[in-house]
Short mmCIF file of the C-alpha atoms (twelve columns), coordinates in Angstrom:
data_MODEL
# 
_entry.id   MODEL 
# 
loop_
_atom_site.group_PDB 
_atom_site.id 
_atom_site.type_symbol 
_atom_site.label_atom_id 
_atom_site.label_alt_id 
_atom_site.label_comp_id 
_atom_site.label_asym_id 
_atom_site.label_seq_id 
_atom_site.Cartn_x 
_atom_site.Cartn_y 
_atom_site.Cartn_z 
_atom_site.pdbx_PDB_model_num 
ATOM 1   C CA . UNK A 1   128.575 57.878 72.497  1 
ATOM 2   C CA . UNK A 2   130.738 59.389 75.230  1 
ATOM 3   C CA . UNK A 3   129.318 62.843 74.507  1 
ATOM 4   C CA . UNK A 4   125.733 61.594 74.956  1 
ATOM 5   C CA . UNK A 5   126.735 59.965 78.240  1 
ATOM 6   C CA . UNK A 6   128.291 63.195 79.590  1 
ATOM 7   C CA . UNK A 7   125.328 65.289 78.413  1 
ATOM 8   C CA . UNK A 8   122.877 62.891 80.079  1 
ATOM 9   C CA . UNK A 9   124.928 62.755 83.270  1 
ATOM 10  C CA . UNK A 10  125.238 66.559 83.383  1 
ATOM 11  C CA . UNK A 11  121.491 66.937 82.858  1 
ATOM 12  C CA . UNK A 12  120.736 64.583 85.759  1 
ATOM 13  C CA . UNK A 13  123.221 66.336 88.063  1 
ATOM 14  C CA . UNK A 14  121.853 69.780 87.176  1 
ATOM 15  C CA . UNK A 15  118.284 68.581 87.681  1 
ATOM 16  C CA . UNK A 16  119.068 67.206 91.146  1 
ATOM 17  C CA . UNK A 17  121.327 70.049 92.302  1 
ATOM 18  C CA . UNK A 18  118.606 72.550 93.350  1 
ATOM 19  C CA . UNK A 19  116.723 69.893 95.318  1 
ATOM 20  C CA . UNK A 20  119.889 68.778 97.074  1 
ATOM 21  C CA . UNK A 21  121.013 72.291 97.973  1 
ATOM 22  C CA . UNK A 22  117.646 73.117 99.467  1 
ATOM 23  C CA . UNK A 23  118.145 70.397 102.023 1 
ATOM 24  C CA . UNK A 24  121.637 71.536 102.933 1 
ATOM 25  C CA . UNK A 25  120.759 75.178 103.539 1 
ATOM 26  C CA . UNK A 26  118.489 75.552 106.530 1 
ATOM 27  C CA . UNK A 27  117.170 78.834 107.802 1 
ATOM 28  C CA . UNK A 28  118.253 79.679 111.308 1 
ATOM 29  C CA . UNK A 29  114.999 81.590 111.788 1 
ATOM 30  C CA . UNK A 30  112.153 79.769 113.473 1 
ATOM 31  C CA . UNK A 31  109.779 79.962 116.402 1 
ATOM 32  C CA . UNK A 32  107.454 77.720 118.321 1 
ATOM 33  C CA . UNK A 33  104.670 78.268 120.859 1 
ATOM 34  C CA . UNK A 34  105.208 77.575 124.540 1 
ATOM 35  C CA . UNK A 35  102.259 78.722 126.690 1 
ATOM 36  C CA . UNK A 36  99.408  80.781 125.222 1 
ATOM 37  C CA . UNK A 37  100.916 83.629 123.209 1 
ATOM 38  C CA . UNK A 38  104.416 83.072 124.653 1 
ATOM 39  C CA . UNK A 39  106.878 81.862 122.023 1 
ATOM 40  C CA . UNK A 40  110.493 80.897 121.674 1 
ATOM 41  C CA . UNK A 41  111.863 82.942 118.756 1 
ATOM 42  C CA . UNK A 42  115.227 82.369 117.091 1 
ATOM 43  C CA . UNK A 43  115.785 85.131 114.572 1 
ATOM 44  C CA . UNK A 44  119.493 84.521 113.878 1 
ATOM 45  C CA . UNK A 45  122.421 82.426 115.011 1 
ATOM 46  C CA . UNK A 46  122.861 84.549 118.133 1 
ATOM 47  C CA . UNK A 47  119.397 85.981 118.798 1 
ATOM 48  C CA . UNK A 48  117.111 83.539 120.578 1 
ATOM 49  C CA . UNK A 49  114.618 84.730 123.169 1 
ATOM 50  C CA . UNK A 50  111.262 84.059 124.790 1 
ATOM 51  C CA . UNK A 51  108.680 86.728 124.064 1 
ATOM 52  C CA . UNK A 52  104.974 87.397 124.219 1 
ATOM 53  C CA . UNK A 53  103.675 87.580 120.663 1 
ATOM 54  C CA . UNK A 54  101.329 90.495 119.983 1 
ATOM 55  C CA . UNK A 55  102.869 92.409 122.901 1 
ATOM 56  C CA . UNK A 56  102.877 96.145 122.360 1 
ATOM 57  C CA . UNK A 57  103.761 96.998 125.938 1 
ATOM 58  C CA . UNK A 58  107.514 97.064 126.559 1 
ATOM 59  C CA . UNK A 59  106.893 96.568 130.279 1 
ATOM 60  C CA . UNK A 60  105.850 92.964 129.666 1 
ATOM 61  C CA . UNK A 61  108.783 90.812 130.780 1 
ATOM 62  C CA . UNK A 62  110.656 88.620 128.342 1 
ATOM 63  C CA . UNK A 63  113.632 86.319 128.622 1 
ATOM 64  C CA . UNK A 64  116.438 88.006 126.685 1 
ATOM 65  C CA . UNK A 65  118.811 86.547 124.140 1 
ATOM 66  C CA . UNK A 66  120.548 84.176 123.815 1 
ATOM 67  C CA . UNK A 67  118.359 81.391 125.234 1 
ATOM 68  C CA . UNK A 68  120.174 78.080 124.786 1 
ATOM 69  C CA . UNK A 69  118.034 75.680 126.863 1 
ATOM 70  C CA . UNK A 70  114.428 75.747 127.992 1 
ATOM 71  C CA . UNK A 71  111.509 73.811 129.404 1 
ATOM 72  C CA . UNK A 72  107.900 74.643 130.216 1 
ATOM 73  C CA . UNK A 73  104.669 73.355 131.659 1 
ATOM 74  C CA . UNK A 74  101.183 74.921 131.944 1 
ATOM 75  C CA . UNK A 75  102.301 77.697 134.313 1 
ATOM 76  C CA . UNK A 76  106.062 78.210 134.042 1 
ATOM 77  C CA . UNK A 77  108.804 78.664 131.460 1 
ATOM 78  C CA . UNK A 78  112.375 78.121 132.595 1 
ATOM 79  C CA . UNK A 79  115.411 79.011 130.525 1 
ATOM 80  C CA . UNK A 80  119.176 78.996 130.438 1 
ATOM 81  C CA . UNK A 81  120.782 82.014 128.793 1 
ATOM 82  C CA . UNK A 82  124.266 82.578 127.396 1 
ATOM 83  C CA . UNK A 83  124.767 86.277 128.056 1 
ATOM 84  C CA . UNK A 84  127.516 88.457 126.674 1 
ATOM 85  C CA . UNK A 85  129.502 90.215 129.405 1 
ATOM 86  C CA . UNK A 86  132.165 91.833 127.271 1 
ATOM 87  C CA . UNK A 87  132.540 91.855 123.472 1 
ATOM 88  C CA . UNK A 88  135.762 90.781 121.829 1 
ATOM 89  C CA . UNK A 89  138.479 93.424 121.692 1 
ATOM 90  C CA . UNK A 90  142.204 93.984 121.246 1 
ATOM 91  C CA . UNK A 91  144.293 94.127 124.393 1 
ATOM 92  C CA . UNK A 92  147.174 96.516 125.074 1 
ATOM 93  C CA . UNK A 93  149.518 94.254 123.100 1 
ATOM 94  C CA . UNK A 94  147.263 94.362 120.033 1 
ATOM 95  C CA . UNK A 95  146.151 90.754 120.491 1 
ATOM 96  C CA . UNK A 96  142.508 89.871 119.973 1 
ATOM 97  C CA . UNK A 97  140.743 88.743 123.130 1 
ATOM 98  C CA . UNK A 98  137.506 86.880 122.464 1 
ATOM 99  C CA . UNK A 99  134.179 87.820 124.001 1 
ATOM 100 C CA . UNK A 100 133.331 86.883 127.577 1 
ATOM 101 C CA . UNK A 101 130.055 85.127 128.351 1 
ATOM 102 C CA . UNK A 102 128.209 84.056 131.464 1 
ATOM 103 C CA . UNK A 103 125.392 81.584 132.037 1 
ATOM 104 C CA . UNK A 104 122.170 82.929 133.556 1 
ATOM 105 C CA . UNK A 105 118.918 81.213 134.414 1 
ATOM 106 C CA . UNK A 106 115.379 82.588 134.255 1 
ATOM 107 C CA . UNK A 107 111.948 81.582 135.554 1 
ATOM 108 C CA . UNK A 108 108.828 83.056 133.979 1 
ATOM 109 C CA . UNK A 109 105.816 82.448 136.234 1 
ATOM 110 C CA . UNK A 110 102.551 82.533 134.289 1 
ATOM 111 C CA . UNK A 111 100.323 81.299 137.120 1 
ATOM 112 C CA . UNK A 112 98.532  84.649 136.789 1 
ATOM 113 C CA . UNK A 113 98.701  84.831 132.977 1 
ATOM 114 C CA . UNK A 114 97.685  88.491 132.860 1 
ATOM 115 C CA . UNK A 115 100.493 89.480 135.266 1 
ATOM 116 C CA . UNK A 116 103.568 87.412 134.399 1 
ATOM 117 C CA . UNK A 117 106.390 87.412 136.938 1 
ATOM 118 C CA . UNK A 118 109.972 87.105 135.718 1 
ATOM 119 C CA . UNK A 119 112.806 85.990 138.000 1 
ATOM 120 C CA . UNK A 120 116.313 86.447 136.656 1 
ATOM 121 C CA . UNK A 121 119.031 86.618 135.821 1 
ATOM 122 C CA . UNK A 122 119.806 83.919 138.378 1 
ATOM 123 C CA . UNK A 123 122.969 81.933 138.997 1 
ATOM 124 C CA . UNK A 124 122.763 78.135 139.194 1 
ATOM 125 C CA . UNK A 125 122.317 78.043 143.004 1 
ATOM 126 C CA . UNK A 126 119.557 80.685 142.992 1 
ATOM 127 C CA . UNK A 127 117.834 78.933 140.090 1 
ATOM 128 C CA . UNK A 128 117.921 75.531 141.794 1 
ATOM 129 C CA . UNK A 129 116.637 77.032 145.037 1 
ATOM 130 C CA . UNK A 130 113.741 78.811 143.328 1 
ATOM 131 C CA . UNK A 131 112.783 75.682 141.401 1 
ATOM 132 C CA . UNK A 132 112.579 73.776 144.715 1 
ATOM 133 C CA . UNK A 133 110.541 76.551 146.359 1 
ATOM 134 C CA . UNK A 134 108.038 76.472 143.468 1 
ATOM 135 C CA . UNK A 135 107.904 72.672 143.376 1 
ATOM 136 C CA . UNK A 136 109.326 72.603 139.842 1 
ATOM 137 C CA . UNK A 137 112.622 70.836 140.520 1 
ATOM 138 C CA . UNK A 138 111.256 67.396 139.567 1 
ATOM 139 C CA . UNK A 139 108.829 68.567 136.888 1 
ATOM 140 C CA . UNK A 140 110.971 70.505 134.422 1 
ATOM 141 C CA . UNK A 141 114.275 69.610 132.803 1 
ATOM 142 C CA . UNK A 142 116.127 72.022 130.547 1 
ATOM 143 C CA . UNK A 143 116.750 70.855 126.960 1 
ATOM 144 C CA . UNK A 144 118.583 72.521 124.085 1 
ATOM 145 C CA . UNK A 145 116.287 74.890 122.205 1 
ATOM 146 C CA . UNK A 146 117.022 73.238 118.848 1 
ATOM 147 C CA . UNK A 147 115.635 69.942 120.171 1 
ATOM 148 C CA . UNK A 148 112.158 71.532 120.026 1 
ATOM 149 C CA . UNK A 149 112.668 72.942 116.517 1 
ATOM 150 C CA . UNK A 150 109.731 72.197 114.225 1 
ATOM 151 C CA . UNK A 151 110.672 69.515 111.681 1 
ATOM 152 C CA . UNK A 152 109.378 71.263 108.538 1 
ATOM 153 C CA . UNK A 153 111.227 74.541 109.116 1 
# 
C-alpha cells in the first residue's frame, strides 16, 4: 500500500514539475512599442535601450543602454539611464573595486517624426530644465521599465 502511495505521489509531482518550473523561469528578453516604430528593447539583464525598429541607418539617434525608467506621450520619449563609467577592476593592493555608474537622462523629440532630435546625456538639472522648456514637466513621469512589461512574456 505504501509503495502505491509513493508511486502515485511521485507521478503527480513529476507531472506538475514542468508546469511549475515554466512559471519560475522568466525570460529577461522582451520589448514593447512606444511611439510608431520606436520600441523599448530589453535583450538581457543589462542591455535595455530605446531604438527605432527597422532602422538601417546608424545615424538615427537611439537612447543607449541601460534604460531603467521611461515615459512617453505622442511626441516625446523621456528616459533615465544607468551608464557605466568604469568597469570593475583590481586596485594596486589587489582588491576588487566594483564598477562605477552614473545616472543620465535623455529626451527624444519626435515632433518631426522623420527627423528625431535626441537630447542627452543630461544631468538631473538639465533634464528638469528641458522638460519645463518643452512643457513636459507636468505631463510625463518616469516609471521603471519593468512596470510596462507585457504580461504574457
